[in-house]
Amino acid sequence: HVQLVESGGGSVQAGGSLRLSCAASGYTYSSSCMGWFRQAPGKEREGVAAISTGADTTYYSDPVKGRFTISQDDDKNELYLQMDSLKPEDTAMYYCAIAPWGYCSSRKWAIDSNYNHWGQGTQVTVS
């Protein structure tokens, strides 16, 4: 039974930073695609970043490129999203998700239907 639990969300002023964590259990993700998505009220869920756990290749959406950093800790089975220079438009519920390894490509990583396990989300509010 795969479980993903996000933490680290909160309220922050514009220009501030937050670090999101995602603890994975029940899943050996030595080779998979792990991603962060977000959904703001009234908007569709969008891909934020992803990492190919086997190759450490990373992908970012244009709005967060240069400000967010995705990383992983294999020993702890955890995924992270360091968010710097936060903007009000970053306000959203953030979710981590796992997809099979083959979905970590520049064309596929941001497609949410490719991910088969999701966390419950953590709220990020930037004012």
The first five atom37 places (N, CA, C, CB, O) and aatype in JSON, in Angstrom:
{
  "aatype": [8, 19, 5, 10, 19, 6, 15, 7, 7, 7, 15, 19, 5, 0, 7, 7, 15, 10, 1, 10, 15, 4, 0, 0, 15, 7, 18, 16, 18, 15, 15, 15, 4, 12, 7, 17, 13, 1, 5, 0, 14, 7, 11, 6, 1, 6, 7, 19, 0, 0, 9, 15, 16, 7, 0, 3, 16, 16, 18, 18, 15, 3, 14, 19, 11, 7, 1, 13, 16, 9, 15, 5, 3, 3, 3, 11, 2, 6, 10, 18, 10, 5, 12, 3, 15, 10, 11, 14, 6, 3, 16, 0, 12, 18, 18, 4, 0, 9, 0, 14, 17, 7, 18, 4, 15, 15, 1, 11, 17, 0, 9, 3, 15, 2, 18, 2, 8, 17, 7, 5, 7, 16, 5, 19, 16, 19, 15],
  "atom_mask": [
    [1, 1, 1, 1, 1],
    [1, 1, 1, 1, 1],
    [1, 1, 1, 1, 1],
    [1, 1, 1, 1, 1],
    [1, 1, 1, 1, 1],
    [1, 1, 1, 1, 1],
    [1, 1, 1, 1, 1],
    [1, 1, 1, 0, 1],
    [1, 1, 1, 0, 1],
    [1, 1, 1, 0, 1],
    [1, 1, 1, 1, 1],
    [1, 1, 1, 1, 1],
    [1, 1, 1, 1, 1],
    [1, 1, 1, 1, 1],
    [1, 1, 1, 0, 1],
    [1, 1, 1, 0, 1],
    [1, 1, 1, 1, 1],
    [1, 1, 1, 1, 1],
    [1, 1, 1, 1, 1],
    [1, 1, 1, 1, 1],
    [1, 1, 1, 1, 1],
    [1, 1, 1, 1, 1],
    [1, 1, 1, 1, 1],
    [1, 1, 1, 1, 1],
    [1, 1, 1, 1, 1],
    [1, 1, 1, 0, 1],
    [1, 1, 1, 1, 1],
    [1, 1, 1, 1, 1],
    [1, 1, 1, 1, 1],
    [1, 1, 1, 1, 1],
    [1, 1, 1, 1, 1],
    [1, 1, 1, 1, 1],
    [1, 1, 1, 1, 1],
    [1, 1, 1, 1, 1],
    [1, 1, 1, 0, 1],
    [1, 1, 1, 1, 1],
    [1, 1, 1, 1, 1],
    [1, 1, 1, 1, 1],
    [1, 1, 1, 1, 1],
    [1, 1, 1, 1, 1],
    [1, 1, 1, 1, 1],
    [1, 1, 1, 0, 1],
    [1, 1, 1, 1, 1],
    [1, 1, 1, 1, 1],
    [1, 1, 1, 1, 1],
    [1, 1, 1, 1, 1],
    [1, 1, 1, 0, 1],
    [1, 1, 1, 1, 1],
    [1, 1, 1, 1, 1],
    [1, 1, 1, 1, 1],
    [1, 1, 1, 1, 1],
    [1, 1, 1, 1, 1],
    [1, 1, 1, 1, 1],
    [1, 1, 1, 0, 1],
    [1, 1, 1, 1, 1],
    [1, 1, 1, 1, 1],
    [1, 1, 1, 1, 1],
    [1, 1, 1, 1, 1],
    [1, 1, 1, 1, 1],
    [1, 1, 1, 1, 1],
    [1, 1, 1, 1, 1],
    [1, 1, 1, 1, 1],
    [1, 1, 1, 1, 1],
    [1, 1, 1, 1, 1],
    [1, 1, 1, 1, 1],
    [1, 1, 1, 0, 1],
    [1, 1, 1, 1, 1],
    [1, 1, 1, 1, 1],
    [1, 1, 1, 1, 1],
    [1, 1, 1, 1, 1],
    [1, 1, 1, 1, 1],
    [1, 1, 1, 1, 1],
    [1, 1, 1, 1, 1],
    [1, 1, 1, 1, 1],
    [1, 1, 1, 1, 1],
    [1, 1, 1, 1, 1],
    [1, 1, 1, 1, 1],
    [1, 1, 1, 1, 1],
    [1, 1, 1, 1, 1],
    [1, 1, 1, 1, 1],
    [1, 1, 1, 1, 1],
    [1, 1, 1, 1, 1],
    [1, 1, 1, 1, 1],
    [1, 1, 1, 1, 1],
    [1, 1, 1, 1, 1],
    [1, 1, 1, 1, 1],
    [1, 1, 1, 1, 1],
    [1, 1, 1, 1, 1],
    [1, 1, 1, 1, 1],
    [1, 1, 1, 1, 1],
    [1, 1, 1, 1, 1],
    [1, 1, 1, 1, 1],
    [1, 1, 1, 1, 1],
    [1, 1, 1, 1, 1],
    [1, 1, 1, 1, 1],
    [1, 1, 1, 1, 1],
    [1, 1, 1, 1, 1],
    [1, 1, 1, 1, 1],
    [1, 1, 1, 1, 1],
    [1, 1, 1, 1, 1],
    [1, 1, 1, 1, 1],
    [1, 1, 1, 0, 1],
    [1, 1, 1, 1, 1],
    [1, 1, 1, 1, 1],
    [1, 1, 1, 1, 1],
    [1, 1, 1, 1, 1],
    [1, 1, 1, 1, 1],
    [1, 1, 1, 1, 1],
    [1, 1, 1, 1, 1],
    [1, 1, 1, 1, 1],
    [1, 1, 1, 1, 1],
    [1, 1, 1, 1, 1],
    [1, 1, 1, 1, 1],
    [1, 1, 1, 1, 1],
    [1, 1, 1, 1, 1],
    [1, 1, 1, 1, 1],
    [1, 1, 1, 1, 1],
    [1, 1, 1, 1, 1],
    [1, 1, 1, 0, 1],
    [1, 1, 1, 1, 1],
    [1, 1, 1, 0, 1],
    [1, 1, 1, 1, 1],
    [1, 1, 1, 1, 1],
    [1, 1, 1, 1, 1],
    [1, 1, 1, 1, 1],
    [1, 1, 1, 1, 1],
    [1, 1, 1, 1, 1]
  ],
  "atom_positions": [
    [[0.85, -1.19, 0.0], [0.0, 0.0, 0.0], [0.89, 1.24, 0.0], [-0.96, 0.0, 1.23], [1.58, 1.52, 0.98]],
    [[0.85, 1.97, -1.1], [1.69, 3.15, -1.24], [1.07, 4.33, -0.49], [1.89, 3.5, -2.72], [-0.13, 4.6, -0.62]],
    [[1.88, 5.01, 0.26], [1.42, 6.21, 0.96], [2.41, 7.34, 0.7], [1.27, 5.95, 2.48], [3.62, 7.17, 0.81]],
    [[1.86, 8.5, 0.36], [2.66, 9.71, 0.2], [2.09, 10.77, 1.13], [2.65, 10.2, -1.29], [0.89, 11.06, 1.09]],
    [[2.93, 11.32, 1.96], [2.48, 12.31, 2.93], [3.32, 13.58, 2.79], [2.57, 11.75, 4.38], [4.53, 13.57, 3.04]],
    [[2.66, 14.67, 2.38], [3.34, 15.94, 2.22], [3.34, 16.72, 3.54], [2.68, 16.75, 1.11], [2.45, 16.56, 4.38]],
    [[4.33, 17.56, 3.69], [4.39, 18.47, 4.83], [5.23, 19.68, 4.45], [4.99, 17.77, 6.09], [5.9, 19.68, 3.41]],
    [[5.19, 20.7, 5.29], [6.02, 21.87, 5.07], [5.32, 23.07, 4.5], [0.0, 0.0, 0.0], [5.93, 24.13, 4.37]],
    [[4.05, 22.93, 4.17], [3.32, 24.08, 3.66], [3.07, 25.1, 4.75], [0.0, 0.0, 0.0], [3.33, 24.85, 5.93]],
    [[2.57, 26.26, 4.34], [2.26, 27.3, 5.32], [2.05, 28.62, 4.63], [0.0, 0.0, 0.0], [1.91, 28.69, 3.41]],
    [[2.02, 29.67, 5.43], [1.84, 31.02, 4.91], [3.16, 31.77, 4.98], [0.74, 31.77, 5.7], [3.88, 31.69, 5.97]],
    [[3.47, 32.5, 3.94], [4.73, 33.22, 3.86], [4.52, 34.49, 3.05], [5.83, 32.33, 3.23], [3.64, 34.56, 2.2]],
    [[5.34, 35.48, 3.33], [5.26, 36.71, 2.55], [5.99, 36.55, 1.23], [5.83, 37.91, 3.34], [6.91, 35.73, 1.11]],
    [[5.59, 37.33, 0.27], [6.25, 37.31, -1.03], [7.75, 37.55, -0.87], [5.64, 38.37, -1.97], [8.18, 38.41, -0.11]],
    [[8.52, 36.76, -1.59], [9.97, 36.82, -1.48], [10.55, 35.82, -0.51], [0.0, 0.0, 0.0], [11.76, 35.6, -0.48]],
    [[9.68, 35.21, 0.28], [10.12, 34.23, 1.26], [10.34, 32.85, 0.67], [0.0, 0.0, 0.0], [10.24, 32.65, -0.54]],
    [[10.64, 31.91, 1.56], [10.94, 30.54, 1.14], [10.18, 29.53, 1.98], [12.44, 30.28, 1.24], [9.83, 29.78, 3.13]],
    [[9.93, 28.39, 1.37], [9.37, 27.24, 2.06], [10.02, 25.99, 1.49], [7.81, 27.18, 1.92], [10.47, 25.97, 0.35]],
    [[10.06, 24.95, 2.31], [10.57, 23.67, 1.84], [9.51, 22.62, 2.1], [11.91, 23.3, 2.53], [9.15, 22.34, 3.25]],
    [[9.01, 22.04, 1.03], [8.03, 20.97, 1.13], [8.73, 19.62, 1.18], [7.04, 21.03, -0.04], [9.77, 19.42, 0.54]],
    [[8.15, 18.7, 1.93], [8.66, 17.34, 2.0], [7.55, 16.37, 1.66], [9.24, 17.04, 3.4], [6.37, 16.65, 1.88]],
    [[7.94, 15.24, 1.11], [6.98, 14.17, 0.8], [7.61, 12.86, 1.25], [6.62, 14.15, -0.73], [8.62, 12.42, 0.7]],
    [[7.0, 12.24, 2.25], [7.48, 10.97, 2.75], [6.74, 9.84, 2.06], [7.3, 10.87, 4.28], [5.51, 9.79, 2.08]],
    [[7.49, 8.95, 1.43], [6.9, 7.84, 0.69], [7.09, 6.55, 1.46], [7.52, 7.71, -0.71], [8.17, 6.28, 1.99]],
    [[6.05, 5.75, 1.54], [6.14, 4.44, 2.18], [5.37, 3.43, 1.35], [5.6, 4.49, 3.62], [4.48, 3.78, 0.58]],
    [[5.72, 2.16, 1.52], [5.04, 1.1, 0.8], [5.41, 1.05, -0.67], [0.0, 0.0, 0.0], [4.73, 0.43, -1.48]],
    [[6.51, 1.74, -0.99], [6.88, 1.8, -2.41], [8.39, 1.9, -2.52], [6.2, 3.01, -3.12], [9.0, 2.76, -1.89]],
    [[8.98, 1.04, -3.29], [10.41, 1.11, -3.54], [10.61, 1.92, -4.81], [11.06, -0.31, -3.67], [10.42, 1.42, -5.91]],
    [[10.98, 3.17, -4.63], [11.03, 4.04, -5.79], [12.45, 4.24, -6.29], [10.41, 5.37, -5.47], [12.85, 5.35, -6.65]],
    [[13.21, 3.17, -6.32], [14.58, 3.31, -6.81], [14.61, 3.75, -8.27], [15.33, 2.0, -6.65], [15.55, 4.41, -8.7]],
    [[13.59, 3.4, -9.02], [13.51, 3.86, -10.41], [12.08, 4.27, -10.69], [13.98, 2.75, -11.4], [11.23, 3.44, -10.99]],
    [[11.82, 5.54, -10.6], [10.48, 6.04, -10.86], [10.57, 7.53, -11.15], [9.52, 5.76, -9.68], [11.64, 8.13, -11.09]],
    [[9.45, 8.1, -11.44], [9.35, 9.54, -11.65], [8.54, 10.1, -10.5], [8.69, 9.88, -13.04], [7.39, 9.71, -10.29]],
    [[9.12, 11.01, -9.76], [8.4, 11.64, -8.65], [8.22, 13.12, -8.97], [9.17, 11.45, -7.3], [9.15, 13.81, -9.39]],
    [[7.01, 13.57, -8.76], [6.71, 14.94, -9.16], [5.97, 15.73, -8.1], [0.0, 0.0, 0.0], [5.37, 15.18, -7.18]],
    [[6.02, 17.04, -8.27], [5.22, 17.97, -7.47], [4.25, 18.66, -8.42], [6.13, 19.02, -6.72], [4.63, 19.15, -9.48]],
    [[3.01, 18.69, -8.02], [1.97, 19.39, -8.75], [1.32, 20.41, -7.81], [0.91, 18.4, -9.32], [1.47, 20.33, -6.59]],
    [[0.61, 21.35, -8.38], [-0.13, 22.29, -7.56], [-1.46, 22.62, -8.21], [0.68, 23.57, -7.31], [-1.61, 22.54, -9.43]],
    [[-2.4, 23.0, -7.37], [-3.71, 23.4, -7.87], [-4.22, 24.58, -7.07], [-4.7, 22.23, -7.82], [-4.39, 24.49, -5.85]],
    [[-4.45, 25.67, -7.75], [-5.01, 26.86, -7.14], [-6.52, 26.84, -7.31], [-4.39, 28.15, -7.75], [-7.02, 26.21, -8.24]],
    [[-7.26, 27.52, -6.45], [-8.73, 27.53, -6.57], [-9.16, 28.0, -7.95], [-9.35, 28.44, -5.5], [-8.71, 29.03, -8.45]],
    [[-10.05, 27.23, -8.55], [-10.58, 27.6, -9.86], [-9.67, 27.31, -11.02], [0.0, 0.0, 0.0], [-10.0, 27.64, -12.16]],
    [[-8.52, 26.7, -10.75], [-7.58, 26.41, -11.82], [-7.32, 24.91, -11.92], [-6.26, 27.17, -11.6], [-7.58, 24.16, -10.98]],
    [[-6.8, 24.5, -13.06], [-6.46, 23.09, -13.22], [-5.15, 22.78, -12.49], [-6.34, 22.74, -14.73], [-4.31, 23.66, -12.26]],
    [[-5.0, 21.52, -12.15], [-3.75, 21.08, -11.53], [-2.63, 21.18, -12.56], [-3.88, 19.62, -10.98], [-2.82, 20.82, -13.72]],
    [[-1.49, 21.66, -12.13], [-0.37, 21.82, -13.05], [0.9, 21.22, -12.46], [-0.17, 23.3, -13.37], [1.11, 21.2, -11.25]],
    [[1.75, 20.74, -13.35], [3.03, 20.21, -12.92], [3.97, 21.33, -12.52], [0.0, 0.0, 0.0], [4.04, 22.36, -13.19]],
    [[4.68, 21.12, -11.44], [5.64, 22.11, -10.95], [7.07, 21.64, -11.21], [5.44, 22.37, -9.45], [7.89, 22.38, -11.75]],
    [[7.35, 20.4, -10.82], [8.7, 19.86, -10.99], [8.64, 18.35, -10.88], [9.68, 20.46, -9.93], [7.71, 17.79, -10.29]],
    [[9.63, 17.69, -11.44], [9.71, 16.24, -11.33], [11.18, 15.83, -11.35], [8.93, 15.55, -12.48], [12.05, 16.56, -11.82]],
    [[11.41, 14.64, -10.82], [12.77, 14.11, -10.79], [12.72, 12.64, -11.12], [13.43, 14.34, -9.4], [11.89, 11.89, -10.62]],
    [[13.63, 12.23, -11.99], [13.79, 10.83, -12.31], [14.7, 10.23, -11.25], [14.37, 10.61, -13.75], [15.89, 10.53, -11.21]],
    [[14.14, 9.38, -10.4], [14.88, 8.94, -9.23], [16.09, 8.08, -9.58], [13.98, 8.2, -8.31], [17.05, 8.0, -8.81]],
    [[16.04, 7.44, -10.73], [17.17, 6.62, -11.09], [18.32, 7.42, -11.67], [0.0, 0.0, 0.0], [19.49, 7.08, -11.47]],
    [[18.0, 8.49, -12.38], [19.02, 9.26, -13.09], [19.24, 10.65, -12.5], [18.64, 9.39, -14.53], [20.15, 11.36, -12.92]],
    [[18.4, 11.04, -11.54], [18.49, 12.39, -10.95], [18.28, 13.5, -11.98], [19.84, 12.57, -10.3], [18.73, 14.63, -11.77]],
    [[17.62, 13.19, -13.05], [17.25, 14.22, -14.02], [16.06, 15.0, -13.48], [16.93, 13.6, -15.43], [15.11, 14.4, -12.96]],
    [[16.1, 16.31, -13.61], [15.02, 17.13, -13.07], [14.32, 17.91, -14.18], [15.57, 18.08, -12.02], [14.89, 18.2, -15.23]],
    [[13.07, 18.24, -13.91], [12.24, 18.99, -14.84], [11.49, 20.05, -14.05], [11.25, 18.05, -15.61], [11.1, 19.83, -12.9]],
    [[11.29, 21.21, -14.67], [10.6, 22.31, -14.01], [9.66, 23.0, -14.99], [11.6, 23.32, -13.42], [9.94, 23.09, -16.18]],
    [[8.56, 23.47, -14.45], [7.7, 24.3, -15.29], [8.33, 25.69, -15.41], [6.25, 24.39, -14.69], [9.11, 26.1, -14.55]],
    [[7.97, 26.39, -16.46], [8.57, 27.7, -16.69], [8.32, 28.69, -15.55], [8.03, 28.28, -17.97], [9.23, 29.45, -15.2]],
    [[7.12, 28.72, -14.95], [6.88, 29.72, -13.89], [7.76, 29.56, -12.65], [5.45, 29.65, -13.47], [7.94, 30.51, -11.89]],
    [[8.32, 28.35, -12.44], [9.09, 28.13, -11.21], [10.57, 27.93, -11.49], [8.54, 26.94, -10.46], [11.37, 27.85, -10.55]],
    [[10.94, 27.84, -12.73], [12.32, 27.57, -13.08], [13.22, 28.68, -12.52], [12.49, 27.46, -14.61], [12.95, 29.87, -12.69]],
    [[14.28, 28.25, -11.85], [15.2, 29.22, -11.25], [14.84, 29.61, -9.83], [0.0, 0.0, 0.0], [15.65, 30.22, -9.13]],
    [[13.63, 29.27, -9.41], [13.19, 29.62, -8.04], [12.97, 28.38, -7.17], [11.91, 30.45, -8.1], [13.19, 28.42, -5.96]],
    [[12.52, 27.29, -7.79], [12.24, 26.06, -7.06], [13.31, 25.01, -7.38], [10.83, 25.52, -7.41], [13.87, 25.0, -8.48]],
    [[13.57, 24.14, -6.41], [14.52, 23.06, -6.61], [13.93, 21.77, -6.06], [15.88, 23.37, -5.94], [13.54, 21.7, -4.89]],
    [[13.86, 20.75, -6.91], [13.37, 19.45, -6.48], [14.57, 18.56, -6.16], [12.46, 18.79, -7.58], [15.59, 18.6, -6.85]],
    [[14.44, 17.77, -5.11], [15.51, 16.86, -4.74], [14.92, 15.65, -4.02], [16.56, 17.57, -3.84], [13.73, 15.62, -3.71]],
    [[15.77, 14.68, -3.77], [15.3, 13.45, -3.13], [16.36, 12.94, -2.17], [14.96, 12.38, -4.19], [17.54, 13.26, -2.29]],
    [[15.91, 12.16, -1.23], [16.8, 11.46, -0.31], [16.44, 9.98, -0.38], [16.69, 12.02, 1.16], [15.44, 9.55, 0.19]],
    [[17.26, 9.21, -1.08], [16.95, 7.8, -1.26], [16.9, 7.06, 0.06], [17.97, 7.15, -2.18], [16.06, 6.18, 0.26]],
    [[17.81, 7.4, 0.98], [17.88, 6.68, 2.24], [16.61, 6.86, 3.07], [19.09, 7.13, 3.04], [16.16, 5.94, 3.75]],
    [[16.04, 8.08, 2.99], [14.85, 8.38, 3.78], [13.56, 8.17, 3.0], [14.91, 9.8, 4.28], [12.47, 8.3, 3.56]],
    [[13.68, 7.83, 1.71], [12.49, 7.73, 0.86], [11.68, 9.02, 0.91], [11.62, 6.53, 1.3], [10.46, 8.99, 1.08]],
    [[12.36, 10.13, 0.76], [11.67, 11.41, 0.81], [11.98, 12.25, -0.43], [12.07, 12.17, 2.06], [13.05, 12.17, -1.02]],
    [[11.0, 13.05, -0.79], [11.09, 13.98, -1.9], [10.93, 15.38, -1.33], [10.02, 13.67, -3.0], [10.16, 15.59, -0.4]],
    [[11.65, 16.33, -1.89], [11.61, 17.7, -1.38], [11.35, 18.69, -2.51], [12.93, 18.05, -0.67], [11.63, 18.43, -3.68]],
    [[10.82, 19.83, -2.12], [10.7, 20.95, -3.05], [11.09, 22.21, -2.29], [9.24, 21.05, -3.64], [10.33, 22.7, -1.45]],
    [[12.26, 22.73, -2.6], [12.7, 23.99, -2.03], [12.15, 25.13, -2.87], [14.25, 24.06, -1.94], [12.43, 25.21, -4.07]],
    [[11.39, 26.0, -2.25], [10.73, 27.08, -2.97], [11.27, 28.41, -2.46], [9.19, 27.01, -2.8], [11.06, 28.77, -1.3]],
    [[11.95, 29.12, -3.31], [12.52, 30.42, -2.96], [11.87, 31.52, -3.79], [14.05, 30.41, -3.18], [11.22, 31.26, -4.81]],
    [[12.05, 32.75, -3.34], [11.5, 33.91, -4.06], [10.03, 33.7, -4.38], [12.28, 34.17, -5.35], [9.59, 33.93, -5.51]],
    [[9.29, 33.28, -3.4], [7.88, 32.95, -3.61], [7.07, 34.18, -4.0], [7.29, 32.33, -2.35], [7.34, 35.29, -3.57]],
    [[6.08, 33.94, -4.84], [5.2, 34.98, -5.34], [3.76, 34.65, -4.97], [5.35, 35.14, -6.88], [3.44, 33.49, -4.73]],
    [[2.89, 35.64, -4.91], [1.48, 35.36, -4.61], [0.87, 34.33, -5.57], [0.67, 36.64, -4.67], [0.0, 33.55, -5.17]],
    [[1.31, 34.33, -6.81], [0.76, 33.37, -7.78], [1.21, 31.94, -7.53], [1.14, 33.78, -9.18], [0.74, 31.02, -8.19]],
    [[2.12, 31.73, -6.58], [2.5, 30.38, -6.18], [1.52, 29.78, -5.18], [3.89, 30.38, -5.59], [1.63, 28.61, -4.83]],
    [[0.57, 30.58, -4.71], [-0.42, 30.1, -3.76], [-1.24, 28.98, -4.37], [-1.33, 31.25, -3.31], [-1.85, 29.14, -5.42]],
    [[-1.26, 27.84, -3.69], [-1.96, 26.66, -4.2], [-1.83, 25.52, -3.2], [-1.42, 26.23, -5.59], [-1.05, 25.59, -2.25]],
    [[-2.59, 24.47, -3.44], [-2.37, 23.2, -2.76], [-1.31, 22.45, -3.55], [-3.71, 22.36, -2.62], [-1.42, 22.3, -4.77]],
    [[-0.29, 21.98, -2.86], [0.81, 21.27, -3.51], [0.73, 19.78, -3.2], [2.16, 21.84, -3.06], [0.52, 19.37, -2.05]],
    [[0.89, 18.98, -4.25], [0.79, 17.53, -4.13], [2.07, 16.87, -4.64], [-0.43, 17.02, -4.91], [2.67, 17.34, -5.6]],
    [[2.48, 15.79, -3.99], [3.52, 14.97, -4.58], [2.88, 13.71, -5.16], [4.62, 14.6, -3.52], [1.81, 13.29, -4.72]],
    [[3.53, 13.14, -6.14], [2.99, 12.01, -6.86], [4.11, 11.15, -7.42], [2.05, 12.48, -7.98], [5.24, 11.61, -7.61]],
    [[3.78, 9.89, -7.67], [4.73, 8.94, -8.24], [4.19, 8.4, -9.56], [5.03, 7.78, -7.25], [3.01, 8.06, -9.67]],
    [[5.07, 8.32, -10.54], [4.74, 7.69, -11.81], [5.81, 6.66, -12.13], [4.61, 8.76, -12.96], [6.93, 6.75, -11.63]],
    [[5.48, 5.69, -12.95], [6.52, 4.75, -13.38], [7.68, 5.5, -14.03], [5.95, 3.72, -14.35], [7.5, 6.58, -14.58]],
    [[8.85, 4.92, -13.96], [10.08, 5.59, -14.38], [9.99, 6.15, -15.78], [11.24, 4.64, -14.3], [10.49, 7.25, -16.03]],
    [[9.38, 5.44, -16.71], [9.35, 5.85, -18.11], [8.63, 7.16, -18.37], [0.0, 0.0, 0.0], [8.73, 7.71, -19.47]],
    [[7.91, 7.66, -17.39], [7.16, 8.9, -17.58], [7.98, 10.14, -17.24], [5.91, 8.88, -16.75], [7.48, 11.26, -17.36]],
    [[9.21, 9.95, -16.82], [10.06, 11.1, -16.57], [10.76, 11.47, -17.86], [11.08, 10.8, -15.45], [11.89, 11.06, -18.11]],
    [[10.09, 12.25, -18.66], [10.69, 12.79, -19.86], [10.16, 14.21, -20.03], [10.37, 11.9, -21.12], [9.19, 14.6, -19.38]],
    [[10.79, 14.95, -20.88], [10.38, 16.35, -21.04], [8.96, 16.47, -21.55], [11.32, 17.06, -21.99], [8.3, 17.48, -21.31]],
    [[8.47, 15.44, -22.24], [7.11, 15.53, -22.79], [6.05, 14.98, -21.86], [7.04, 14.79, -24.09], [4.87, 15.31, -21.98]],
    [[6.46, 14.12, -20.9], [5.46, 13.4, -20.12], [5.38, 13.79, -18.66], [5.73, 11.95, -20.21], [4.37, 13.53, -18.01]],
    [[6.44, 14.43, -18.11], [6.49, 14.57, -16.66], [5.36, 15.4, -16.1], [7.79, 15.18, -16.25], [4.94, 15.17, -14.96]],
    [[4.85, 16.35, -16.85], [3.84, 17.27, -16.32], [2.4, 16.81, -16.55], [4.02, 18.62, -16.93], [1.46, 17.53, -16.22]],
    [[2.23, 15.62, -17.1], [0.88, 15.11, -17.36], [0.41, 14.36, -16.13], [0.84, 14.18, -18.63], [0.93, 13.29, -15.83]],
    [[-0.56, 14.9, -15.42], [-0.92, 14.31, -14.12], [-1.53, 12.92, -14.24], [-1.89, 15.22, -13.39], [-1.43, 12.13, -13.3]],
    [[-2.15, 12.59, -15.36], [-2.74, 11.27, -15.51], [-1.69, 10.17, -15.6], [-3.62, 11.23, -16.73], [-2.03, 8.99, -15.49]],
    [[-0.43, 10.53, -15.79], [0.65, 9.54, -15.82], [1.04, 9.07, -14.42], [1.86, 10.11, -16.53], [1.73, 8.06, -14.28]],
    [[0.61, 9.78, -13.4], [0.98, 9.48, -12.02], [-0.1, 8.64, -11.36], [1.22, 10.78, -11.23], [-1.28, 8.96, -11.43]],
    [[0.31, 7.55, -10.72], [-0.68, 6.63, -10.18], [-0.79, 6.64, -8.66], [-0.37, 5.27, -10.63], [-1.63, 5.93, -8.1]],
    [[0.03, 7.42, -7.99], [-0.1, 7.55, -6.54], [0.07, 9.02, -6.17], [0.95, 6.66, -5.8], [0.96, 9.71, -6.68]],
    [[-0.81, 9.48, -5.28], [-0.83, 10.9, -4.9], [-0.9, 11.06, -3.39], [-2.01, 11.61, -5.56], [-1.48, 10.23, -2.69]],
    [[-0.31, 12.14, -2.91], [-0.48, 12.5, -1.52], [-1.74, 13.33, -1.33], [0.0, 0.0, 0.0], [-2.48, 13.59, -2.28]],
    [[-1.98, 13.73, -0.09], [-3.2, 14.46, 0.24], [-3.04, 15.97, 0.03], [-3.6, 14.18, 1.68], [-4.03, 16.7, 0.01]],
    [[-1.84, 16.42, -0.12], [-1.59, 17.83, -0.4], [-1.21, 18.63, 0.83], [0.0, 0.0, 0.0], [-1.54, 18.27, 1.96]],
    [[-0.5, 19.73, 0.59], [-0.15, 20.68, 1.65], [-0.34, 22.09, 1.08], [1.32, 20.45, 2.16], [0.09, 22.38, -0.04]],
    [[-0.97, 22.95, 1.85], [-1.33, 24.27, 1.36], [-0.17, 25.25, 1.49], [-2.53, 24.8, 2.12], [0.5, 25.32, 2.52]],
    [[0.06, 25.99, 0.42], [1.05, 27.07, 0.41], [0.32, 28.36, 0.09], [2.2, 26.79, -0.62], [-0.37, 28.46, -0.93]],
    [[0.47, 29.35, 0.96], [-0.16, 30.64, 0.76], [0.91, 31.72, 0.81], [-1.26, 30.9, 1.83], [1.65, 31.84, 1.78]],
    [[0.97, 32.51, -0.25], [1.96, 33.59, -0.35], [1.21, 34.91, -0.46], [2.92, 33.39, -1.58], [0.37, 35.09, -1.35]],
    [[1.51, 35.83, 0.45], [0.8, 37.12, 0.43], [1.77, 38.29, 0.29], [-0.02, 37.28, 1.72], [1.34, 39.44, 0.26]]
  ]
}
